[in-house]
CSV table of C-alpha atoms in Angstrom, one decimal:
chain,number,residue,atom,x,y,z
A,1,MET,CA,0.0,0.0,0.0
A,2,PRO,CA,1.2,3.6,-0.6
A,3,GLN,CA,2.8,5.5,2.2
A,4,GLU,CA,0.4,7.8,4.2
A,5,ALA,CA,2.8,10.7,3.4
A,6,TYR,CA,2.2,10.1,-0.3
A,7,VAL,CA,-1.6,9.9,0.0
A,8,ALA,CA,-1.5,13.1,2.2
A,9,ALA,CA,0.5,15.0,-0.4
A,10,LEU,CA,-2.1,14.2,-3.1
A,11,ARG,CA,-5.0,14.8,-0.8
A,12,GLU,CA,-3.7,18.2,0.2
A,13,GLN,CA,-4.0,19.4,-3.4
A,14,LEU,CA,-7.5,18.0,-4.2
A,15,GLU,CA,-9.5,21.1,-3.2
A,16,PRO,CA,-9.4,23.8,-6.0
A,17,ARG,CA,-7.9,27.1,-4.8
A,18,ASN,CA,-8.7,29.1,-7.9
A,19,GLU,CA,-10.8,28.8,-11.1
A,20,GLY,CA,-7.8,27.5,-13.1
A,21,TRP,CA,-6.8,24.8,-10.6
A,22,PHE,CA,-7.5,21.9,-13.0
A,23,ALA,CA,-6.9,23.8,-16.2
A,24,TYR,CA,-4.3,22.8,-18.7
A,25,LYS,CA,-0.8,22.7,-17.1
A,26,THR,CA,2.6,23.1,-18.7
A,27,ASN,CA,5.8,23.2,-16.6
A,28,GLY,CA,4.7,24.4,-13.2
A,29,VAL,CA,7.4,26.7,-11.8
A,30,GLU,CA,7.0,25.4,-8.2
A,31,ALA,CA,7.4,21.8,-9.3
A,32,GLN,CA,10.4,22.7,-11.5
A,33,THR,CA,12.0,24.6,-8.7
A,34,ALA,CA,11.5,21.7,-6.2
A,35,ALA,CA,13.0,19.2,-8.7
A,36,ALA,CA,16.0,21.5,-9.5
A,37,GLU,CA,16.8,22.1,-5.9
A,38,SER,CA,16.6,18.3,-5.2
A,39,LEU,CA,19.0,17.6,-8.0
A,40,GLN,CA,21.3,20.3,-6.8
A,41,ARG,CA,21.5,18.5,-3.4
A,42,LEU,CA,21.9,15.1,-4.9
A,43,LEU,CA,24.5,15.9,-7.5
A,44,GLU,CA,26.0,19.2,-6.2
A,45,MET,CA,25.3,20.8,-9.6
A,46,ARG,CA,23.4,24.0,-10.0
A,47,PHE,CA,20.4,22.9,-12.0
A,48,GLU,CA,18.0,25.7,-13.0
A,49,PRO,CA,14.2,25.3,-12.8
A,50,GLN,CA,13.7,26.1,-16.5
A,51,ASP,CA,16.0,23.1,-17.3
A,52,ILE,CA,13.5,20.7,-15.7
A,53,HIS,CA,11.0,19.5,-18.3
A,54,LEU,CA,8.2,17.8,-16.5
A,55,THR,CA,6.8,14.6,-18.1
A,56,THR,CA,4.3,11.8,-17.6
A,57,GLY,CA,6.8,9.5,-16.0
A,58,GLY,CA,10.2,8.3,-17.1
A,59,PHE,CA,8.9,6.7,-20.3
A,60,THR,CA,8.2,10.0,-21.9
A,61,ALA,CA,11.3,11.6,-20.5
A,62,ILE,CA,13.4,9.0,-22.3
A,63,ALA,CA,11.3,9.2,-25.5
A,64,MET,CA,11.6,13.0,-25.6
A,65,ALA,CA,15.3,12.9,-25.0
A,66,LEU,CA,15.8,10.6,-28.0
A,67,LYS,CA,13.6,12.7,-30.3
A,68,SER,CA,15.3,16.0,-29.2
A,69,VAL,CA,18.8,15.1,-30.4
A,70,ALA,CA,18.6,12.3,-32.9
A,71,ASN,CA,17.3,12.1,-36.5
A,72,PRO,CA,15.7,9.1,-38.2
A,73,GLY,CA,18.3,6.5,-39.0
A,74,ASP,CA,20.7,7.5,-36.2
A,75,GLU,CA,22.0,4.8,-33.9
A,76,VAL,CA,21.4,4.4,-30.2
A,77,ILE,CA,23.7,2.2,-28.1
A,78,TYR,CA,22.6,0.6,-24.9
A,79,SER,CA,23.9,-2.3,-22.7
A,80,LEU,CA,22.4,-5.7,-22.0
A,81,PRO,CA,20.7,-6.5,-19.7
A,82,PRO,CA,18.5,-3.5,-20.4
A,83,TRP,CA,15.3,-2.0,-19.2
A,84,PHE,CA,12.5,-3.8,-21.2
A,85,LEU,CA,11.4,-0.9,-23.4
A,86,TYR,CA,14.5,0.8,-24.7
A,87,GLU,CA,14.4,-1.1,-28.0
A,88,ALA,CA,10.7,-0.4,-28.6
A,89,MET,CA,11.1,3.3,-27.8
A,90,ILE,CA,14.2,3.6,-30.0
A,91,ILE,CA,12.4,2.0,-33.0
A,92,GLU,CA,9.3,4.2,-32.5
A,93,ALA,CA,11.5,7.3,-32.7
A,94,GLY,CA,12.8,6.0,-36.1
A,95,LEU,CA,16.2,5.2,-34.7
A,96,VAL,CA,18.4,2.1,-34.8
A,97,PRO,CA,19.1,0.1,-31.6
A,98,VAL,CA,22.6,-1.1,-31.1
A,99,LYS,CA,23.2,-3.5,-28.2
A,100,VAL,CA,26.3,-4.4,-26.3
A,101,ARG,CA,26.9,-6.7,-23.4
A,102,ILE,CA,28.0,-5.5,-19.9
A,103,ASP,CA,31.0,-7.0,-18.2
A,104,ALA,CA,29.5,-10.3,-16.9
A,105,GLU,CA,31.9,-10.5,-13.9
A,106,SER,CA,31.6,-6.9,-12.5
A,107,PHE,CA,28.2,-5.9,-14.0
A,108,ASP,CA,30.0,-2.7,-15.2
A,109,LEU,CA,29.7,-1.2,-18.6
A,110,ASP,CA,32.0,-2.8,-21.1
A,111,LEU,CA,33.7,0.3,-22.5
A,112,THR,CA,35.7,-1.7,-25.1
A,113,ALA,CA,32.4,-3.0,-26.5
A,114,ILE,CA,30.8,0.4,-26.5
A,115,ALA,CA,33.8,1.9,-28.3
A,116,ALA,CA,33.6,-0.9,-30.9
A,117,ALA,CA,29.9,-0.3,-31.5
A,118,ILE,CA,30.3,3.4,-32.2
A,119,THR,CA,29.9,4.4,-35.9
A,120,PRO,CA,29.5,7.7,-37.7
A,121,ARG,CA,25.7,7.2,-37.2
A,122,THR,CA,25.9,6.9,-33.4
A,123,ARG,CA,24.0,9.8,-31.8
A,124,VAL,CA,23.0,8.5,-28.3
A,125,VAL,CA,24.4,6.2,-25.7
A,126,ILE,CA,22.0,5.2,-22.9
A,127,VAL,CA,23.3,4.5,-19.4
A,128,ASN,CA,21.1,3.2,-16.6
A,129,SER,CA,22.5,3.7,-13.0
A,130,PRO,CA,21.6,2.4,-10.5
A,131,ASN,CA,20.9,-0.4,-12.9
A,132,ASN,CA,17.7,-2.4,-13.5
A,133,PRO,CA,18.1,-5.3,-13.2
A,134,THR,CA,21.7,-5.7,-11.9
A,135,GLY,CA,21.6,-3.1,-9.1
A,136,ARG,CA,25.0,-1.9,-10.1
A,137,ILE,CA,25.9,1.8,-9.5
A,138,TYR,CA,28.6,2.8,-12.0
A,139,PRO,CA,31.6,4.3,-10.2
A,140,PRO,CA,33.2,7.7,-11.1
A,141,THR,CA,36.3,6.1,-12.5
A,142,LEU,CA,34.2,4.3,-15.1
A,143,LEU,CA,32.1,7.3,-15.9
A,144,VAL,CA,35.2,9.5,-16.4
A,145,LYS,CA,36.5,6.9,-18.9
A,146,LEU,CA,33.1,6.7,-20.6
A,147,ALA,CA,33.1,10.5,-21.0
A,148,ALA,CA,36.6,10.6,-22.5
A,149,LEU,CA,35.6,7.8,-24.9
A,150,LEU,CA,32.5,9.7,-26.1
A,151,GLU,CA,34.4,12.9,-26.4
A,152,LEU,CA,37.0,11.3,-28.6
A,153,ALA,CA,34.4,9.5,-30.7
A,154,SER,CA,32.4,12.7,-31.2
A,155,GLU,CA,35.5,14.5,-32.3
A,156,ARG,CA,36.5,11.7,-34.7
A,157,ASN,CA,33.0,11.6,-36.2
A,158,GLY,CA,32.6,15.3,-36.4
A,159,ARG,CA,29.2,14.9,-34.8
A,160,ARG,CA,28.2,15.1,-31.1
A,161,ILE,CA,27.3,11.9,-29.3
A,162,TYR,CA,24.9,12.5,-26.5
A,163,LEU,CA,24.6,10.5,-23.3
A,164,LEU,CA,21.1,9.7,-22.0
A,165,SER,CA,21.2,8.9,-18.3
A,166,ASP,CA,18.2,6.9,-17.1
A,167,GLU,CA,18.2,7.6,-13.3
A,168,ALA,CA,14.9,6.2,-12.1
A,169,TYR,CA,16.5,4.7,-9.1
A,170,ASN,CA,19.0,7.5,-8.2
A,171,ARG,CA,17.5,7.9,-4.7
A,172,ILE,CA,17.4,4.2,-4.0
A,173,VAL,CA,21.0,3.4,-3.0
A,174,TYR,CA,22.3,1.3,-0.1
A,175,ASP,CA,25.1,1.3,2.5
A,176,GLY,CA,25.2,5.1,2.5
A,177,ALA,CA,26.7,5.2,-1.0
A,178,ARG,CA,27.0,8.4,-2.9
A,179,PHE,CA,25.3,8.2,-6.3
A,180,HIS,CA,27.2,9.7,-9.2
A,181,SER,CA,25.5,10.8,-12.4
A,182,PRO,CA,27.2,10.7,-15.8
A,183,ALA,CA,26.1,14.4,-16.0
A,184,GLU,CA,28.8,15.2,-13.5
A,185,TYR,CA,31.5,14.1,-16.0
A,186,TYR,CA,30.1,14.5,-19.5
A,187,PRO,CA,28.4,17.8,-20.3
A,188,HIS,CA,26.4,16.5,-23.2
A,189,THR,CA,24.1,14.5,-20.9
A,190,LEU,CA,20.3,14.4,-20.8
A,191,LEU,CA,19.0,13.2,-17.4
A,192,ALA,CA,15.7,11.2,-17.2
A,193,TYR,CA,14.0,10.7,-13.8
A,194,SER,CA,10.8,9.1,-12.6
A,195,TYR,CA,9.1,9.5,-9.2
A,196,GLY,CA,7.3,6.2,-9.7
A,197,LYS,CA,10.2,4.2,-8.2
A,198,THR,CA,11.1,6.7,-5.4
A,199,HIS,CA,7.5,6.4,-4.1
A,200,LEU,CA,6.6,2.9,-5.5
A,201,ALA,CA,3.6,4.5,-7.2
A,202,PRO,CA,4.2,3.9,-11.0
A,203,GLY,CA,0.6,4.5,-11.8
A,204,GLN,CA,0.9,8.2,-10.8
A,205,ARG,CA,2.8,9.3,-13.9
A,206,VAL,CA,5.3,12.0,-13.1
A,207,GLY,CA,8.9,12.5,-14.0
A,208,TYR,CA,11.2,14.9,-15.9
A,209,LEU,CA,14.0,15.3,-18.3
A,210,ALA,CA,16.7,17.6,-17.0
A,211,LEU,CA,19.4,19.6,-18.8
A,212,PRO,CA,22.6,19.9,-16.7
A,213,PRO,CA,24.0,23.4,-16.3
A,214,THR,CA,27.2,22.3,-18.2
A,215,ILE,CA,25.4,21.3,-21.4
A,216,PRO,CA,26.2,23.4,-24.4
A,217,ASP,CA,23.5,24.9,-26.7
A,218,ARG,CA,21.2,24.8,-23.6
A,219,ASP,CA,18.9,27.5,-25.0
A,220,ALA,CA,18.3,25.7,-28.2
A,221,LEU,CA,17.6,22.4,-26.4
A,222,ARG,CA,15.2,24.1,-24.0
A,223,GLU,CA,13.1,25.3,-27.1
A,224,ILE,CA,13.2,21.9,-28.7
A,225,LEU,CA,12.1,20.1,-25.5
A,226,SER,CA,9.3,22.6,-24.9
A,227,ALA,CA,8.0,22.0,-28.4
A,228,LEU,CA,8.2,18.2,-28.0
A,229,GLN,CA,6.2,18.3,-24.8
A,230,VAL,CA,3.2,19.6,-26.8
A,231,ALA,CA,3.9,17.7,-30.0
A,232,MET,CA,4.2,14.3,-28.3
A,233,GLY,CA,0.7,14.7,-26.9
A,234,TRP,CA,0.8,17.2,-24.1
A,235,ILE,CA,3.1,15.0,-22.0
A,236,TYR,CA,3.1,17.3,-19.0
A,237,PRO,CA,2.1,15.6,-15.7
A,238,ASN,CA,-1.5,16.3,-14.6
A,239,ALA,CA,-2.2,19.3,-12.4
A,240,LEU,CA,-2.6,17.4,-9.1
A,241,LEU,CA,0.8,15.7,-9.3
A,242,GLN,CA,2.5,19.0,-10.2
A,243,TYR,CA,1.0,20.7,-7.2
A,244,ALA,CA,2.1,17.8,-5.0
A,245,LEU,CA,5.6,17.5,-6.3
A,246,PRO,CA,7.3,19.8,-3.8
A,247,ALA,CA,6.0,17.6,-1.0
A,248,LEU,CA,6.9,14.4,-2.8
A,249,GLU,CA,10.5,15.6,-3.0
A,250,LYS,CA,10.8,15.5,0.8
A,251,PHE,CA,10.5,11.8,1.3
A,252,SER,CA,10.8,8.4,-0.4
A,253,ILE,CA,10.0,4.8,0.2
A,254,ASP,CA,11.8,3.2,3.1
A,255,VAL,CA,15.3,2.5,1.6
A,256,GLY,CA,16.5,1.0,4.9
A,257,GLN,CA,13.7,-1.6,4.8
A,258,LEU,CA,14.7,-2.4,1.2
A,259,GLN,CA,18.3,-2.8,2.3
A,260,ARG,CA,17.4,-5.2,5.1
A,261,LYS,CA,15.4,-7.3,2.6
A,262,ARG,CA,18.4,-7.2,0.2
A,263,ASP,CA,20.7,-8.4,2.9
A,264,ARG,CA,18.4,-11.1,4.1
A,265,LEU,CA,17.9,-12.5,0.6
A,266,TYR,CA,21.6,-12.1,-0.4
A,267,ASP,CA,22.8,-14.0,2.7
A,268,GLU,CA,20.2,-16.7,2.4
A,269,LEU,CA,20.6,-17.3,-1.3
A,270,THR,CA,24.4,-17.3,-1.3
A,271,GLY,CA,24.2,-19.8,1.6
A,272,MET,CA,22.1,-22.0,-0.5
A,273,GLY,CA,24.6,-21.9,-3.4
A,274,TYR,CA,23.1,-19.3,-5.6
A,275,GLN,CA,25.6,-16.9,-7.4
A,276,LEU,CA,24.8,-13.2,-7.3
A,277,HIS,CA,26.3,-9.8,-6.7
A,278,ARG,CA,25.1,-7.7,-3.7
A,279,PRO,CA,23.2,-4.8,-5.4
A,280,GLU,CA,24.3,-1.3,-4.6
A,281,GLY,CA,21.0,0.3,-5.6
A,282,SER,CA,17.6,-0.1,-7.3
A,283,PHE,CA,15.3,-2.8,-5.8
A,284,TYR,CA,16.4,-6.0,-7.6
A,285,LEU,CA,18.6,-9.0,-7.2
A,286,PHE,CA,20.0,-10.4,-10.5
A,287,VAL,CA,20.8,-14.0,-9.8
A,288,HIS,CA,22.6,-16.7,-11.8
A,289,SER,CA,20.1,-19.4,-12.6
A,290,PRO,CA,21.2,-22.9,-11.4
A,291,MET,CA,19.7,-24.3,-14.6
A,292,ALA,CA,20.9,-23.3,-18.1
A,293,ASP,CA,17.2,-22.8,-19.0
A,294,ASP,CA,16.3,-19.8,-16.8
A,295,GLU,CA,12.7,-19.8,-18.0
A,296,ALA,CA,12.3,-23.4,-16.9
A,297,PHE,CA,13.8,-22.5,-13.5
A,298,THR,CA,11.5,-19.6,-13.0
A,299,GLU,CA,8.6,-21.8,-13.9
A,300,SER,CA,9.7,-24.3,-11.2
A,301,LEU,CA,9.7,-21.5,-8.7
A,302,ALA,CA,6.2,-20.4,-9.8
A,303,THR,CA,4.9,-23.9,-9.0
A,304,ARG,CA,5.9,-23.0,-5.4
A,305,ASP,CA,4.2,-19.7,-5.5
A,306,VAL,CA,7.4,-17.7,-5.9
A,307,TYR,CA,7.4,-15.4,-8.9
A,308,VAL,CA,10.5,-13.9,-10.5
A,309,LEU,CA,11.4,-12.8,-14.0
A,310,PRO,CA,13.7,-14.9,-16.2
A,311,GLY,CA,16.9,-13.3,-17.6
A,312,ALA,CA,15.6,-14.1,-21.1
A,313,LEU,CA,13.2,-11.1,-20.7
A,314,PHE,CA,16.3,-8.9,-20.3
A,315,GLU,CA,18.0,-10.5,-23.3
A,316,THR,CA,20.4,-12.1,-20.8
A,317,PRO,CA,19.6,-15.9,-20.5
A,318,GLY,CA,21.0,-17.7,-17.5
A,319,PHE,CA,19.8,-15.3,-14.8
A,320,PHE,CA,16.6,-14.4,-13.0
A,321,ARG,CA,15.5,-11.2,-11.3
A,322,ILE,CA,14.0,-10.9,-7.8
A,323,SER,CA,12.1,-7.7,-6.8
A,324,LEU,CA,12.8,-6.4,-3.3
A,325,THR,CA,9.3,-4.8,-3.2
A,326,ALA,CA,7.9,-8.0,-1.9
A,327,ASN,CA,7.0,-7.7,1.8
A,328,GLU,CA,8.9,-9.4,4.6
A,329,GLU,CA,6.4,-12.2,4.9
A,330,MET,CA,6.7,-13.0,1.2
A,331,VAL,CA,10.5,-12.9,1.5
A,332,GLU,CA,10.5,-15.4,4.4
A,333,ARG,CA,7.9,-17.6,2.7
A,334,SER,CA,10.1,-17.7,-0.5
A,335,LEU,CA,13.2,-19.1,1.2
A,336,PRO,CA,12.2,-22.8,1.5
A,337,ALA,CA,11.1,-22.7,-2.2
A,338,PHE,CA,14.4,-21.2,-3.3
A,339,ALA,CA,16.3,-23.9,-1.3
A,340,GLU,CA,14.2,-26.7,-2.8
A,341,ALA,CA,14.4,-25.4,-6.3
A,342,ILE,CA,18.2,-25.2,-6.4
A,343,ARG,CA,18.5,-28.6,-4.7
A,344,LEU,CA,16.4,-30.2,-7.5
A,345,ALA,CA,18.1,-28.2,-10.2
A,346,GLU,CA,21.5,-29.5,-9.1
A,347,GLY,CA,20.2,-33.0,-8.9
A,348,GLY,CA,19.9,-33.2,-5.1
């Protein structure tokens, strides 16, 4: 169930305060200001309110970013395992998806593979950190190297390559870690964010696309994005969510509780013989399947009323994804099923 603070933030804005309360809304200044100030605190970068382009969730922020800088036929690089809908959104925009694998050992971006995938038609590279499904937060050392790689490739091609940073989970980090955005290291970055993960309320569609203060041609990009917000179907969040957004910026779901469930599952699963990394953020565990056929293994778990997603859905067979949004009772109930499933898979 949603947090009471979330419900209260929406309830507070239900009563109209003027005759235009539920009229058409574009980018509400108070909402933009709250988001910009929050990003300033998170990333220690001076975002301006007019650089926050409010959207109906992270979906449209990503779609708008692609359409703002790329032309039909341009190529977009992203890493596997990906979020489900990158490919569909790239194709819908008339662009060409180019897929590369991450480093299977560290779950880091494979910079050598990204460099090899770049062509004169490359226009965008998508980075998702904290990553869904791996839970990896890419470290500054990696992001600095990625920035240098994209700068050299842009110079070589005579055409700018943009970085699209999908940061839906940038407030969901564990162990007191400091999240670092690619925008801190590469000026030509577009930052997409969704409040649906922060508050575990994905049906309330609100997010934004942000331009960092370091991005060149900022005025031109502001105009392009403002036009796209209308042309893509009035993709501004509805009035109620915009009014509530300053309050929504003040809290999140209980990250400490998520961390406790992460630790409980990680310790138990590794003790059973499962192979997995301890995620640094997001709310997932990405686990090696003890059977080569990860879909068959997830089906075996389903017969025990434990539901996970096979790695094949992420174009990464041989894994499965667990969501930490399950409650504590569900986590505890799942443990005997995980133990029995791996025993049978290993022929025990």
